[in-house]
Short mmCIF file of C-alpha atoms in Angstrom, two decimals:
data_model
loop_
_atom_site.label_atom_id
_atom_site.label_comp_id
_atom_site.label_asym_id
_atom_site.label_seq_id
_atom_site.Cartn_x
_atom_site.Cartn_y
_atom_site.Cartn_z
CA MET A 1 92.81 82.64 109.87
CA GLY A 2 93.57 83.95 106.42
CA MET A 3 95.90 86.64 107.66
CA MET A 4 99.58 86.14 107.06
CA SER A 5 102.07 86.56 109.85
CA CYS A 6 104.77 88.09 107.66
CA PHE A 7 105.70 89.32 104.22
CA ALA A 8 109.21 89.42 102.82
CA GLN A 9 109.44 93.20 102.56
CA ALA A 10 111.83 95.98 103.27
CA PRO A 11 111.31 97.39 106.78
CA ASP A 12 110.64 100.89 105.43
CA GLU A 13 107.43 99.86 103.65
CA PRO A 14 104.44 101.49 105.36
CA ASP A 15 101.59 99.86 107.25
CA PHE A 16 97.93 100.83 107.37
CA ALA A 17 96.70 99.39 110.66
CA LEU A 18 93.07 98.83 111.58
CA PHE A 19 91.96 97.83 115.07
CA PRO A 20 88.46 97.18 116.44
CA ALA A 21 87.98 100.84 117.42
CA ASP A 22 88.61 101.82 113.76
CA VAL A 23 86.08 99.40 112.26
CA PRO A 24 82.34 100.09 112.51
CA LYS A 25 81.34 97.48 109.92
CA VAL A 26 82.62 94.22 108.41
CA VAL A 27 80.89 92.28 105.62
CA VAL A 28 81.78 88.74 104.55
CA LEU A 29 81.10 88.22 100.84
CA MET A 30 80.84 84.62 99.65
CA TYR A 31 80.55 83.86 95.95
CA ALA A 32 79.30 80.75 94.16
CA SER A 33 82.81 80.37 92.72
CA GLY A 34 84.05 79.67 96.25
CA GLN A 35 85.79 83.02 96.65
CA THR A 36 85.43 84.69 100.06
CA ILE A 37 86.11 88.39 100.52
CA LEU A 38 86.17 90.40 103.72
CA GLU A 39 85.03 94.00 103.25
CA VAL A 40 86.25 96.13 106.14
CA THR A 41 84.74 99.61 106.58
CA TYR A 42 86.84 102.06 108.58
CA THR A 43 86.19 105.38 110.28
CA PRO A 44 86.55 108.74 108.48
CA GLY A 45 89.73 109.41 110.49
CA LYS A 46 91.29 106.17 109.21
CA GLN A 47 90.17 107.03 105.67
CA ALA A 48 92.07 110.34 105.94
CA GLU A 49 95.09 108.48 107.34
CA LEU A 50 95.05 106.01 104.45
CA ALA A 51 94.65 108.82 101.90
CA ALA A 52 97.73 110.61 103.29
CA LEU A 53 99.71 107.35 103.36
CA VAL A 54 98.74 106.48 99.79
CA ALA A 55 99.51 110.00 98.54
CA SER A 56 103.06 109.70 99.85
CA HIS A 57 103.52 106.11 98.60
CA LEU A 58 101.81 106.00 95.18
CA ASN A 59 102.69 102.88 93.19
CA LYS A 60 104.52 101.39 96.19
CA PRO A 61 103.33 98.51 98.39
CA ILE A 62 101.47 99.26 101.62
CA ARG A 63 100.78 96.50 104.15
CA ILE A 64 97.21 96.28 105.41
CA MET A 65 97.16 95.25 109.07
CA LEU A 66 94.01 93.96 110.75
CA ASP A 67 94.08 93.80 114.53
CA GLY A 68 97.87 93.62 114.56
CA LYS A 69 98.30 90.99 111.82
CA ILE A 70 99.24 91.46 108.18
CA ALA A 71 96.15 90.71 106.09
CA ALA A 72 97.15 91.99 102.66
CA GLU A 73 99.46 94.18 100.66
CA ARG A 74 98.16 96.79 98.25
CA THR A 75 99.77 99.07 95.70
CA PHE A 76 97.66 102.14 94.97
CA SER A 77 97.95 103.96 91.65
CA SER A 78 95.65 106.79 92.72
CA ALA A 79 95.53 108.84 95.92
CA THR A 80 91.73 108.46 96.00
CA VAL A 81 90.67 105.96 98.66
CA GLY A 82 87.25 104.83 99.76
CA HIS A 83 85.77 104.12 103.17
CA SER A 84 86.46 100.37 103.02
CA ILE A 85 88.93 97.81 101.76
CA LYS A 86 88.33 94.31 100.41
CA ILE A 87 90.62 91.46 101.36
CA ASN A 88 90.56 87.94 99.89
CA GLU A 89 90.24 85.20 102.49
CA PRO A 90 90.89 81.47 102.01
CA SER A 91 87.55 80.39 103.51
CA PRO A 92 84.31 81.69 105.01
CA GLU A 93 85.46 80.40 108.40
CA ALA A 94 88.64 82.48 108.23
CA ALA A 95 86.68 85.55 107.16
CA PHE A 96 84.12 85.17 109.95
CA ALA A 97 86.87 84.70 112.56
CA ILE A 98 88.57 87.91 111.46
CA ALA A 99 85.24 89.76 111.34
CA LYS A 100 84.44 88.62 114.87
CA ASP A 101 87.84 89.85 116.13
CA LEU A 102 87.47 93.21 114.37
CA LEU A 103 83.98 93.79 115.71
CA LYS A 104 84.87 93.05 119.33
CA ARG A 105 84.35 96.01 121.58
CA THR A 106 85.99 96.75 124.88
CA HIS A 107 84.07 98.68 127.48
#
């Protein structure tokens, strides 16, 4: 998978965690250049959570966690956040594996 297991960061840096229940849609974008991007759409509640987190940590790194694993780190310069986030992945296979995990549903 393209997710990293750890970042060398201070322990007080915040996390934005997304789990399957938070993710109604995942799109894998593959470009002719070979770049693969995972676009993860999250619920309105998670969007509000991210907006509050970003507002209190402008211009500071925030770890993006997908299903319990660090997937990326972002620094936001504006408190305005959308309903999805794009994450670079090393390969289509890695992106599809993460998408499958995020779209799993428990009943």
